[in-house]
PDB file of C-alpha atoms in Angstrom:
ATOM      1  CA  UNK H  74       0.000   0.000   0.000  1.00 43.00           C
ATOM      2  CA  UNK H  75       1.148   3.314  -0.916  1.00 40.00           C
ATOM      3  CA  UNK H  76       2.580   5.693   1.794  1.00 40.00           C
ATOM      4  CA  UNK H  77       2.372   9.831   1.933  1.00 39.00           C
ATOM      5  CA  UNK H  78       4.736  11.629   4.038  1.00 37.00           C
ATOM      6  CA  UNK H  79       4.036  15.150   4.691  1.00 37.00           C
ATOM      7  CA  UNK H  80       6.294  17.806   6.441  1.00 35.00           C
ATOM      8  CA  UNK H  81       5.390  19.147  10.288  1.00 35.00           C
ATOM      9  CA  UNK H  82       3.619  22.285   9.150  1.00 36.00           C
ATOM     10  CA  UNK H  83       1.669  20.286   6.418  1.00 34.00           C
ATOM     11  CA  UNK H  84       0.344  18.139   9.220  1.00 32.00           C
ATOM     12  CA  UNK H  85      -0.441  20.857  11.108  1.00 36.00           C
ATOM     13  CA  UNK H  86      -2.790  22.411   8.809  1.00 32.00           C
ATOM     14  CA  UNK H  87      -4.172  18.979   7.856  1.00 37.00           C
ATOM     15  CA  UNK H  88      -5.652  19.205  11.704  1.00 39.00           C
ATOM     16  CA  UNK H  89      -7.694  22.135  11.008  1.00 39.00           C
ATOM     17  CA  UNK H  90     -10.318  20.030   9.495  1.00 42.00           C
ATOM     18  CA  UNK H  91     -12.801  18.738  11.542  1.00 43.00           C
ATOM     19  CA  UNK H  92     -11.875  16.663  14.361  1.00 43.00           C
ATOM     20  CA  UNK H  93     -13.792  12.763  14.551  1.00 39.00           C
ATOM     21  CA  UNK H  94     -16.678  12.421  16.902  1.00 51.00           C
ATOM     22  CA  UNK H  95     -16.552   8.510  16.898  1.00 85.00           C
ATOM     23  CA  UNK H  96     -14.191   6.139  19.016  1.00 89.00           C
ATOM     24  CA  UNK H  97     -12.959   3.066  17.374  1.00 93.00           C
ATOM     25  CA  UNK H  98     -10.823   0.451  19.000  1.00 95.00           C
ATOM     26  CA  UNK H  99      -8.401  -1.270  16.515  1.00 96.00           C
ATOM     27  CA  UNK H 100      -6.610  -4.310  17.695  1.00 97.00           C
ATOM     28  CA  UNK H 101      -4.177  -6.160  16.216  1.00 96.00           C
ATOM     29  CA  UNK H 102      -2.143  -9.173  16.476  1.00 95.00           C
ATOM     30  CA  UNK H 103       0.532 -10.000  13.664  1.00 92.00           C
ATOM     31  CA  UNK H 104       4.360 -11.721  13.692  1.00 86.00           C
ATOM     32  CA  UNK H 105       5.787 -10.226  10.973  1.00 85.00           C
ATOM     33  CA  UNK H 106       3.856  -6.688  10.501  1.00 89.00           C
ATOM     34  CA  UNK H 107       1.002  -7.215   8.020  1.00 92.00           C
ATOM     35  CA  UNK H 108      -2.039  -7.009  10.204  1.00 95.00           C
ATOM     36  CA  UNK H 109      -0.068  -3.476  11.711  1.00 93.00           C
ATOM     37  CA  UNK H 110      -0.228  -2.324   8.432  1.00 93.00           C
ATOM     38  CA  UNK H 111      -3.708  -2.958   7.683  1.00 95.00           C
ATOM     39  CA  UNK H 112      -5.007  -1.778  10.878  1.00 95.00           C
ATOM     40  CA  UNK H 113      -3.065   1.919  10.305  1.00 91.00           C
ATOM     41  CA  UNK H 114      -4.715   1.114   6.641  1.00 92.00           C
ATOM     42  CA  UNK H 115      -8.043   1.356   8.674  1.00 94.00           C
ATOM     43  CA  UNK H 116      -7.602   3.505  10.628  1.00 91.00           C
ATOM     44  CA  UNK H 117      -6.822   6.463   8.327  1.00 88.00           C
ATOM     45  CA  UNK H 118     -10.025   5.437   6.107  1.00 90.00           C
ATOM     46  CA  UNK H 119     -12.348   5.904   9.278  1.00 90.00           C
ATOM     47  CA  UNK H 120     -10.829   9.123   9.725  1.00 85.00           C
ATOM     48  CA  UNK H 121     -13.095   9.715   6.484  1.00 83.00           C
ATOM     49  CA  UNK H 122     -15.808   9.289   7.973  1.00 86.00           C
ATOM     50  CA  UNK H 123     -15.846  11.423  11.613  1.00 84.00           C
ATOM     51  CA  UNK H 124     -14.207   8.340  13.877  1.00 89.00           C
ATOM     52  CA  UNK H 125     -10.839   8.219  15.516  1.00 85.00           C
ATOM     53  CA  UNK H 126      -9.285   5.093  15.426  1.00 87.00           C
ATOM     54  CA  UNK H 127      -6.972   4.180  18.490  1.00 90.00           C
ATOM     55  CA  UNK H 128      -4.340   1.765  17.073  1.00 92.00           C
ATOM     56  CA  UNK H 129      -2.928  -1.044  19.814  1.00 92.00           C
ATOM     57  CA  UNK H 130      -1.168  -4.329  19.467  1.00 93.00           C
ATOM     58  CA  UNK H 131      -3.322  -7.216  21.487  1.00 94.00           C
ATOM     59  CA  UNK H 132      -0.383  -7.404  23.980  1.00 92.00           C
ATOM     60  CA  UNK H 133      -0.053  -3.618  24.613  1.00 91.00           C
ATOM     61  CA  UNK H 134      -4.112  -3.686  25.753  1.00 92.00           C
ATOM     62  CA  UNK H 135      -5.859  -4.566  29.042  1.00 90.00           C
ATOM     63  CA  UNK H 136      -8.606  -7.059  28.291  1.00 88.00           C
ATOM     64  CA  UNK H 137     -10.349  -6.186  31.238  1.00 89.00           C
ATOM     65  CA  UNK H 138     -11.008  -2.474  29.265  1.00 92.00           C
ATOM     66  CA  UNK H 139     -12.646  -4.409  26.552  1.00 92.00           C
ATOM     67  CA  UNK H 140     -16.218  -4.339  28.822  1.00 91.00           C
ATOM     68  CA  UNK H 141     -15.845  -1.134  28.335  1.00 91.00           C
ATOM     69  CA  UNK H 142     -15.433  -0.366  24.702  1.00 93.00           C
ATOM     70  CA  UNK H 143     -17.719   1.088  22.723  1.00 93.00           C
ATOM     71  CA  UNK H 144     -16.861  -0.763  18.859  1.00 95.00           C
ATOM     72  CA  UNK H 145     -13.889  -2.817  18.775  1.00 97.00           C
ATOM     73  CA  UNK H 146     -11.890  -3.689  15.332  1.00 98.00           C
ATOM     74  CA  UNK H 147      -9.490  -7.086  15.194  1.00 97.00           C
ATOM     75  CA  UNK H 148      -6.981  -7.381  12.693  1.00 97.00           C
ATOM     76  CA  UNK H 149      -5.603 -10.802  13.221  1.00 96.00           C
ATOM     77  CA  UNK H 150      -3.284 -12.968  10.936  1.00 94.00           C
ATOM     78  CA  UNK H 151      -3.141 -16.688  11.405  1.00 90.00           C
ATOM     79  CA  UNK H 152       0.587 -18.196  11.593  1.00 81.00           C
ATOM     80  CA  UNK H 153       1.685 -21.587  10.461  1.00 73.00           C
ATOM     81  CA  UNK H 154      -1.438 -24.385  11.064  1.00 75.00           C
ATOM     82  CA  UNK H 155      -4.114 -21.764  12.795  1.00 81.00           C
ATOM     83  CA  UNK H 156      -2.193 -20.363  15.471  1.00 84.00           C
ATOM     84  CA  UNK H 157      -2.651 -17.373  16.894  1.00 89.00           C
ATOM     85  CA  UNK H 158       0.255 -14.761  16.616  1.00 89.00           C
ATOM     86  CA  UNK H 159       2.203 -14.340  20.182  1.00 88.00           C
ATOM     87  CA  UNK H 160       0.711 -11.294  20.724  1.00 90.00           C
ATOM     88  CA  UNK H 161      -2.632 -12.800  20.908  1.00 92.00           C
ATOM     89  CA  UNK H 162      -1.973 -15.533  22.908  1.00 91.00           C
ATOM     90  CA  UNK H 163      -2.596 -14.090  26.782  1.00 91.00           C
ATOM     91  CA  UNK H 164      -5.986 -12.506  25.179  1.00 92.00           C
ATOM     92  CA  UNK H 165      -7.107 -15.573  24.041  1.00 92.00           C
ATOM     93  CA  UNK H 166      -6.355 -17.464  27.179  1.00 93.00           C
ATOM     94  CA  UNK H 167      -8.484 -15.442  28.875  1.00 93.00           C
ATOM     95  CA  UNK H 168     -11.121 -15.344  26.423  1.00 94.00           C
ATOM     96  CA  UNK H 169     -11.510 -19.723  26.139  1.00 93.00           C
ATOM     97  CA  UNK H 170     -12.000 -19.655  30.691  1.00 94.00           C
ATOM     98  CA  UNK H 171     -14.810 -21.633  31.125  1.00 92.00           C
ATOM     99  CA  UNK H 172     -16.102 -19.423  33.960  1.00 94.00           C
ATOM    100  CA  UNK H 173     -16.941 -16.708  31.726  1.00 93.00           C
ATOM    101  CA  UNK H 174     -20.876 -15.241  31.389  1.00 93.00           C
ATOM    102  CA  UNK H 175     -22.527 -15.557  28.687  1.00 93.00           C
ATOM    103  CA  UNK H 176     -23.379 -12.326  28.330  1.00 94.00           C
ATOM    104  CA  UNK H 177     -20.131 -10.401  29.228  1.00 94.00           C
ATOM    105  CA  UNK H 178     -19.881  -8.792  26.060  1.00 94.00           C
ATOM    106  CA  UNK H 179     -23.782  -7.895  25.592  1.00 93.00           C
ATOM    107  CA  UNK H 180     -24.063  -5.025  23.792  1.00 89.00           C
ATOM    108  CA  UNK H 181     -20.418  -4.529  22.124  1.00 94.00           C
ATOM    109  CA  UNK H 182     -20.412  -4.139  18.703  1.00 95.00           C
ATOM    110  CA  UNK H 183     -17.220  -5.709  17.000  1.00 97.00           C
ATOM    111  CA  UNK H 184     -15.509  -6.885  13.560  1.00 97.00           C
ATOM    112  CA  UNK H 185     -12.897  -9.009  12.289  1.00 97.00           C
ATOM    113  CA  UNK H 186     -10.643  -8.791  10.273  1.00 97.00           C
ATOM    114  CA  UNK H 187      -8.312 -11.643   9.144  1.00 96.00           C
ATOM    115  CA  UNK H 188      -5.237 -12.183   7.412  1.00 95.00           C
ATOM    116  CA  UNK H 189      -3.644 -15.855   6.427  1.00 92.00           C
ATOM    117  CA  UNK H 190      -2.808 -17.814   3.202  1.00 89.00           C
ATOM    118  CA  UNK H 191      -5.177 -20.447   1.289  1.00 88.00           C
ATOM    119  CA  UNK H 192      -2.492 -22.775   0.536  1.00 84.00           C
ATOM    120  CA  UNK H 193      -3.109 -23.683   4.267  1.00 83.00           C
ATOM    121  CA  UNK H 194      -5.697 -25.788   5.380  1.00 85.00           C
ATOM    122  CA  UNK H 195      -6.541 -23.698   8.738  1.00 89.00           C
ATOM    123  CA  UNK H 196      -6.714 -20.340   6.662  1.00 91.00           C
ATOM    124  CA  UNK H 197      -7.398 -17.498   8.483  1.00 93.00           C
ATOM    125  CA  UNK H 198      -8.517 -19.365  11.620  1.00 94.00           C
ATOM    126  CA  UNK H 199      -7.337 -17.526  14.033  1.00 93.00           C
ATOM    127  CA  UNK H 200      -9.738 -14.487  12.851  1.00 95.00           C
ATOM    128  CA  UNK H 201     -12.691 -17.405  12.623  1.00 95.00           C
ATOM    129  CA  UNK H 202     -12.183 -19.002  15.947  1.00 95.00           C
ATOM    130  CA  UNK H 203     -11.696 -15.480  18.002  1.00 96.00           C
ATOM    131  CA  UNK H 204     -15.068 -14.286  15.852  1.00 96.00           C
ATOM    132  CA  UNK H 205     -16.818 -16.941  17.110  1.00 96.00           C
ATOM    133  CA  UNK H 206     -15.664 -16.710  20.894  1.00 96.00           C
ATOM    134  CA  UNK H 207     -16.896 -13.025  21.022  1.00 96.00           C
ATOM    135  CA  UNK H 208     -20.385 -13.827  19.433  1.00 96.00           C
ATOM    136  CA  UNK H 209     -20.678 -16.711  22.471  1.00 96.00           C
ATOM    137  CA  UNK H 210     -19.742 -14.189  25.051  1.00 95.00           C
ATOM    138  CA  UNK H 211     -22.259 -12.115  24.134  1.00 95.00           C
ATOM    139  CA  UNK H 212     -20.860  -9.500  21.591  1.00 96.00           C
ATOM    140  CA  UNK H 213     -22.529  -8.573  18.122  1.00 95.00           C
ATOM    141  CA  UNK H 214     -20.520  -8.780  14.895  1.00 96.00           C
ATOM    142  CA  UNK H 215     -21.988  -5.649  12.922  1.00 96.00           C
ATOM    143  CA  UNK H 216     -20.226  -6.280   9.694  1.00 95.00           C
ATOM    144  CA  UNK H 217     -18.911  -9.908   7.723  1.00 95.00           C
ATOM    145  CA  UNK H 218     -15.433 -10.962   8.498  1.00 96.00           C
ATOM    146  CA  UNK H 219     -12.814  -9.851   6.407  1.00 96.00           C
ATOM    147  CA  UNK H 220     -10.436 -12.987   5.100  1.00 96.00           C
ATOM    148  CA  UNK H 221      -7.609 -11.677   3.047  1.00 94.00           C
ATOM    149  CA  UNK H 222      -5.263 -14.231   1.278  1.00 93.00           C
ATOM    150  CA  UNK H 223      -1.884 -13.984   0.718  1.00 89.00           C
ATOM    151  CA  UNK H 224      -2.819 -16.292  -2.822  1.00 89.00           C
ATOM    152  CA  UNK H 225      -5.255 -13.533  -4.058  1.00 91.00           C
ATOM    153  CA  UNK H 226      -3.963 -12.208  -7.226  1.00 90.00           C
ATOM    154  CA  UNK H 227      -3.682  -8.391  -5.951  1.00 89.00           C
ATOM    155  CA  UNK H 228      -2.194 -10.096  -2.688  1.00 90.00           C
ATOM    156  CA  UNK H 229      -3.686  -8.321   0.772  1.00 91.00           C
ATOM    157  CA  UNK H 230      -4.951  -5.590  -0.371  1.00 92.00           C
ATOM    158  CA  UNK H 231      -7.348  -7.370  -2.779  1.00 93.00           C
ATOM    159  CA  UNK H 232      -9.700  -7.961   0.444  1.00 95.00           C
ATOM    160  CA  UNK H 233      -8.505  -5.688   2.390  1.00 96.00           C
ATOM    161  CA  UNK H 234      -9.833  -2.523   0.430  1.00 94.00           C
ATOM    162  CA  UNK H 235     -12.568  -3.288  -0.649  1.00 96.00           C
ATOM    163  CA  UNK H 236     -13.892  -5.097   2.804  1.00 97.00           C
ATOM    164  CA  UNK H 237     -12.584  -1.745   4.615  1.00 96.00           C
ATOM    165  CA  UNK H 238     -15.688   0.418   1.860  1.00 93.00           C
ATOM    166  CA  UNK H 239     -18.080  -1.814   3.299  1.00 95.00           C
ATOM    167  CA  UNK H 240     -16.936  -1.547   7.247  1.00 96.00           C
ATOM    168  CA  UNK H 241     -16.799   2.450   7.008  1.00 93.00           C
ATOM    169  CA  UNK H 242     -20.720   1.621   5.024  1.00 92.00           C
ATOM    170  CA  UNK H 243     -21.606   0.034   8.821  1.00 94.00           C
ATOM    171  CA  UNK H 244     -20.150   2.813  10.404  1.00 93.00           C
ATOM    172  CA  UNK H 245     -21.526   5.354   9.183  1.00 90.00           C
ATOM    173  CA  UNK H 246     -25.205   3.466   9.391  1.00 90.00           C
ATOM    174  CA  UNK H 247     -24.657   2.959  13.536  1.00 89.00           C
ATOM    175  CA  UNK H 248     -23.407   6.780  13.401  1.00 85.00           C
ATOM    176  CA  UNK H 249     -26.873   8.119  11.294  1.00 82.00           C
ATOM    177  CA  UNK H 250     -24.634   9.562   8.758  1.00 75.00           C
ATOM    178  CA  UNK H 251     -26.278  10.179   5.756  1.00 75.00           C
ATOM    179  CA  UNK H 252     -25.465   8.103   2.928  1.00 72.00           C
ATOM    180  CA  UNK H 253     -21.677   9.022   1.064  1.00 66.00           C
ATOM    181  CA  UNK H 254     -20.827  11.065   4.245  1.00 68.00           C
ATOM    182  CA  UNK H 255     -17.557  12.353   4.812  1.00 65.00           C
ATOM    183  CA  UNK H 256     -15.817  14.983   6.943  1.00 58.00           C
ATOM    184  CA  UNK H 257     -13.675  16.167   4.162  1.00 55.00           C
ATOM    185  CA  UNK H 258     -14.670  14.774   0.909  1.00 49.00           C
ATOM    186  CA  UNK H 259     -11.454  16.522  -1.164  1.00 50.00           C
ATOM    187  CA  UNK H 260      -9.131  15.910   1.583  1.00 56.00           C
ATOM    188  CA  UNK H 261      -7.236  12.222   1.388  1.00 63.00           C
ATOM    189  CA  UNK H 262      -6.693  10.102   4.538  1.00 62.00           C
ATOM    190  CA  UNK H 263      -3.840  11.545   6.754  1.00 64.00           C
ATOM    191  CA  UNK H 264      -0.090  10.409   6.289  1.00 70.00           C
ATOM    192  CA  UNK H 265       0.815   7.090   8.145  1.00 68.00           C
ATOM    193  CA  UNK H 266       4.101   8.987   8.999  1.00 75.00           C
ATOM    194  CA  UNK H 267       5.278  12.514   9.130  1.00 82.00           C
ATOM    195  CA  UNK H 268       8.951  12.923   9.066  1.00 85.00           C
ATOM    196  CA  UNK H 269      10.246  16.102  10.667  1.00 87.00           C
ATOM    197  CA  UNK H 270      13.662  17.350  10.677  1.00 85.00           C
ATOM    198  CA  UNK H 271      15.565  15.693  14.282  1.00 86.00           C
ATOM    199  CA  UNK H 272      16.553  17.582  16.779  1.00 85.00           C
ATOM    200  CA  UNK H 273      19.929  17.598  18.462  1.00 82.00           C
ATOM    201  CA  UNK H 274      18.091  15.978  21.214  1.00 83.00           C
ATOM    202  CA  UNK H 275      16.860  13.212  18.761  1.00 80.00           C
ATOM    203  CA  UNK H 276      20.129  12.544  17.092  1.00 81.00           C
ATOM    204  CA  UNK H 277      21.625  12.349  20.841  1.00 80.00           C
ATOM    205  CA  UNK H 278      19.354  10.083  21.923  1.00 81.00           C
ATOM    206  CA  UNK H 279      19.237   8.137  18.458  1.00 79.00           C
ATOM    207  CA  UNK H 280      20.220   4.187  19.197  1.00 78.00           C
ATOM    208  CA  UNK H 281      21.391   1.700  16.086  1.00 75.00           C
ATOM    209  CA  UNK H 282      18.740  -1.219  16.985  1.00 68.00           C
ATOM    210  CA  UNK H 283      21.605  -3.538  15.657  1.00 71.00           C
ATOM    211  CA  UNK H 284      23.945  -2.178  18.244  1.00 74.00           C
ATOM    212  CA  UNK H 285      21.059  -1.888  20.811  1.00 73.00           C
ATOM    213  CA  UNK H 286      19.251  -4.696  20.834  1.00 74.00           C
ATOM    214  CA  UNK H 287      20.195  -8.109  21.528  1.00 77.00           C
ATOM    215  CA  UNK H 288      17.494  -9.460  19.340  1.00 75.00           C
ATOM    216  CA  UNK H 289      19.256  -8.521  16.382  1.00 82.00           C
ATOM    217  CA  UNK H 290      21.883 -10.620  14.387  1.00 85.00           C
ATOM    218  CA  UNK H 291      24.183 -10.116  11.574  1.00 85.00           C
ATOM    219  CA  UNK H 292      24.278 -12.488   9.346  1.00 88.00           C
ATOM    220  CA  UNK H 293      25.374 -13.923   5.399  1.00 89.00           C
ATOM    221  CA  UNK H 294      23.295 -16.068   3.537  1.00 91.00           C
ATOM    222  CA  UNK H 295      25.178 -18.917   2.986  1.00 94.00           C
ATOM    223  CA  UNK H 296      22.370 -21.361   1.042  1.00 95.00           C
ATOM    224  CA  UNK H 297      19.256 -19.604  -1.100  1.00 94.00           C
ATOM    225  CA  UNK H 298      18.174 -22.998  -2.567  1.00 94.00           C
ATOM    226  CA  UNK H 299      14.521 -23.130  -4.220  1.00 94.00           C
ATOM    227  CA  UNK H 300      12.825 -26.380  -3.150  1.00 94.00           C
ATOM    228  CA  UNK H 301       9.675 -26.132  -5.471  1.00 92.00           C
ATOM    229  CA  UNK H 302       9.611 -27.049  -8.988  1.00 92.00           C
ATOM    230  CA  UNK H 303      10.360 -23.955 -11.190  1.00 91.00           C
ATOM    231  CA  UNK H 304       6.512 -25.023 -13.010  1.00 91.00           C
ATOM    232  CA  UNK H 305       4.955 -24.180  -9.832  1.00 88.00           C
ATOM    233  CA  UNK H 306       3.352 -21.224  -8.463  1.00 80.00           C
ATOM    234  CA  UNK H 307       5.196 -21.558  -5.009  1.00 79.00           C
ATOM    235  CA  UNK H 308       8.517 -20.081  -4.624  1.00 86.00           C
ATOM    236  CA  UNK H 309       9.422 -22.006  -0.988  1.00 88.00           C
ATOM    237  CA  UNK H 310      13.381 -21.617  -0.445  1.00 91.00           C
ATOM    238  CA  UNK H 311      15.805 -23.006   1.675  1.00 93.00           C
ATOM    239  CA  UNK H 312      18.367 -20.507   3.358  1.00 91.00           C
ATOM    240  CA  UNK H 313      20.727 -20.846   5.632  1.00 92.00           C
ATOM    241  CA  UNK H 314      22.805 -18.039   7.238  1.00 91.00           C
ATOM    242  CA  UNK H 315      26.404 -17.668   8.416  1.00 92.00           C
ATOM    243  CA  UNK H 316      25.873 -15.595  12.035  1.00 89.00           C
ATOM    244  CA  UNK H 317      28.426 -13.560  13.248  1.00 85.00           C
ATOM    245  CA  UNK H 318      27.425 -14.353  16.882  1.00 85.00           C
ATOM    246  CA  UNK H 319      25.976 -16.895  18.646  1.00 86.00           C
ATOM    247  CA  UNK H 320      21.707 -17.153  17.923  1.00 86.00           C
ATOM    248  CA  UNK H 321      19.379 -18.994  19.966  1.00 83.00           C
ATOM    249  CA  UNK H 322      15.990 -19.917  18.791  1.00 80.00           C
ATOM    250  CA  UNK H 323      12.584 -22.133  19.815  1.00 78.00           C
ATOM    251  CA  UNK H 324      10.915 -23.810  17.470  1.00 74.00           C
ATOM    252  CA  UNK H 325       8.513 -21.881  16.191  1.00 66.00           C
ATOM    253  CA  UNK H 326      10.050 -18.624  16.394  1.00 71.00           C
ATOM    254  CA  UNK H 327       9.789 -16.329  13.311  1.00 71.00           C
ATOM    255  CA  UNK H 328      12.784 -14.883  12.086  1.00 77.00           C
ATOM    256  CA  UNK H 329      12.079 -11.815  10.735  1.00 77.00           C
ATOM    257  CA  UNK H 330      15.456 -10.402   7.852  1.00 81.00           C
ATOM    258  CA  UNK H 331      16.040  -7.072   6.914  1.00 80.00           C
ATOM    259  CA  UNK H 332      18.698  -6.977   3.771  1.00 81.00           C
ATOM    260  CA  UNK H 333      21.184  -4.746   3.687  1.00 83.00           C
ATOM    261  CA  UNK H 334      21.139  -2.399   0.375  1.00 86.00           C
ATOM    262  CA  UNK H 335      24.086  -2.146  -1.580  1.00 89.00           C
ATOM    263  CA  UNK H 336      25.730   1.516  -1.379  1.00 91.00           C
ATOM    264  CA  UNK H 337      25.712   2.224  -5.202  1.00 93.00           C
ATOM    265  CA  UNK H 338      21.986   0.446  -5.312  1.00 94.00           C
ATOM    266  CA  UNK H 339      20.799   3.274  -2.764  1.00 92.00           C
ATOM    267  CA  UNK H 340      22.816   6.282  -4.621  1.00 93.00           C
ATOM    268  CA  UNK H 341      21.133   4.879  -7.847  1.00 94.00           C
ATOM    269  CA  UNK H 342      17.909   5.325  -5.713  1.00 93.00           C
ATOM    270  CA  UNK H 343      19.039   9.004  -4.897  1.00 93.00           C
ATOM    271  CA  UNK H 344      19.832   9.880  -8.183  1.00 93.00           C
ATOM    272  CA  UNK H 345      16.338   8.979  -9.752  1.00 94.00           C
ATOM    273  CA  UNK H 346      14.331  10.424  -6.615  1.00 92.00           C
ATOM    274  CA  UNK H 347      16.478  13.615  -7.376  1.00 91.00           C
ATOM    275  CA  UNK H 348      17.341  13.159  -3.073  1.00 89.00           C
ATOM    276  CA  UNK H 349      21.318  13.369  -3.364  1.00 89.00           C
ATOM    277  CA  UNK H 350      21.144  16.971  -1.973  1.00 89.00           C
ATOM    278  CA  UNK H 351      18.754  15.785   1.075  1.00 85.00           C
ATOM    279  CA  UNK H 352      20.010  12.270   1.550  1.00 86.00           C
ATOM    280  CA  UNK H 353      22.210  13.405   4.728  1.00 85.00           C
ATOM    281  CA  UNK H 354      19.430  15.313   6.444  1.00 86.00           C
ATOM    282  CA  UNK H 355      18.280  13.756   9.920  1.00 87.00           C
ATOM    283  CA  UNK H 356      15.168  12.827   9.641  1.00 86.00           C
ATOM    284  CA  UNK H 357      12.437  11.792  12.745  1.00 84.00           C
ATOM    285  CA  UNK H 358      10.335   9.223  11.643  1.00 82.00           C
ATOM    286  CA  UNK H 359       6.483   9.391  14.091  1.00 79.00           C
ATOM    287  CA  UNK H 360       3.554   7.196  13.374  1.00 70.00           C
ATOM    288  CA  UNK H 361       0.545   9.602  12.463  1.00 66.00           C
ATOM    289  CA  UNK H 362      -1.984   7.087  12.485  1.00 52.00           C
ATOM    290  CA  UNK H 363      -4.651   9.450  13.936  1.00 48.00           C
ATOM    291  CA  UNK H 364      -3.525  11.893  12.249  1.00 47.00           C
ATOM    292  CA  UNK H 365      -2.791  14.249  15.416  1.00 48.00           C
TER     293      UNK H 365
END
């Protein structure tokens, strides 16, 4: 999905318009950033519409708050055979107790949103199964689920669009809005990210996460082997990496690889974005999901 980036004082006078009157509770669980991305996605579409969108990961939420809610969004992925992502897990421990009322969620309007890949036979079940534990505890799903598939021809974002028309279409019927409502109808969704020049107190404080944080490792790919047959659809590889320290892992943990761009691929990069002249400006880089 496309991203704007606007300066500080564009942002600024992107706030003059009218501010949303409607809370909306987006949750998300993902392992490797998709459902984070669809959820911002969200987000800054409601905005469209007069209703705020507070962005949270599933672990970063109190699910004791939930009661308390007035419309709640989940963007869940599925990982491997229908498991939940990690995030998700303590909420949906809590959710399966036995002890729970029926009715504990009377009255809370939610939706779902999944993410997972057809060529599984548990797609999307993570979105399915948590669906279905809301509705038995008593919560109303105002709007179908949303499945996306990684196998859909326009990937994601061939579900993902189009179900997120139809979920602002149920918003704006529990809000009364008149039909083809919107705040400011020649004004696009704020940025997902504004990126003002840093301050000396930024670049003081700046930290190199592969310095910083002891869940990152260098490493060379040693092995890049393709194990499906070059006639099939499937490109499934086989690496293997060369680390320069010592890694240890669970099974089941995701390894998530950032690639390291070659310096005359990124000057190439400069030269046809015109950015030579910028490219050694510190930059801050915010989320703006609300736009605020």
């Amino acid at each position: 999905m496309p991203e704007q980036t606007v300066s500080h004082d564009e942002l600024d006078h992107t706030n003059d318009e009218e501010e949303p009157c409607k809370e909306l509770l987006i949750l998300y669980a993902t392992e490797t950033g998709n459902a984070q991305d669809c959820a911002d996605y969200i987000a800054r579409q409601c905005r469209r519409i007069g209703f705020h969108g507070r962005v949270l990961s599933v672990d970063a939420y109190s699910p004791i708050d939930l009661i308390e809610e007035p419309l709640v969004l989940f963007v869940v992925s599925t990982t491997g055979s229908g498991v939940e992502p990690r995030a998700m897990t303590a909420l949906w421990n809590i959710l399966l107790r036995s002890n729970l009322p029926g009715d504990l969620f009377e009255g809370l309007p939610f939706a779902v949103f999944g993410l997972g890949d057809t060529s599984y036979e548990k797609f999307c079940w993570a979105a399915k199964m948590l669906s279905r534990r809301m509705e038995s505890l008593g919560a109303t799903e105002i709007c179908e689920r949303g499945e996306a598939d990684e196998q859909h021809p326009l990937g994601i974002e061939g579900t993902l669009e189009p179900w997120t028309a139809q979920f602002l279409k149920v918003l704006s019927q529990l809000a009364q809005q008149p039909e083809g409502y919107e705040v400011a109808s020649s004004a696009t969704p704020p940025p997902r990210v504004v990126l003002p020049a840093a301050s000396s107190t930024d670049l003081k404080n700046a930290k190199d996460p592969m310095d910083n944080d002891s869940r990152y490792h260098r490493a060379k790919v040693s092995v890049n082997k393709r194990m499906t047959a070059q006639d099939w659809y499937q490109d499934v590889r086989h690496l293997e990496f060369d680390f320069e320290d010592d890694v240890k892992h669970d099974p089941g943990d995701v390894a998530v690889i950032h690639p390291i761009a070659e310096a005359e691929d990124v000057q190439s990069f400069l030269d046809l974005m015109k950015w030579s002249d910028k490219a050694d400006t510190p930059l801050t880089i915010r989320r703006n999901v609300t736009g605020k």
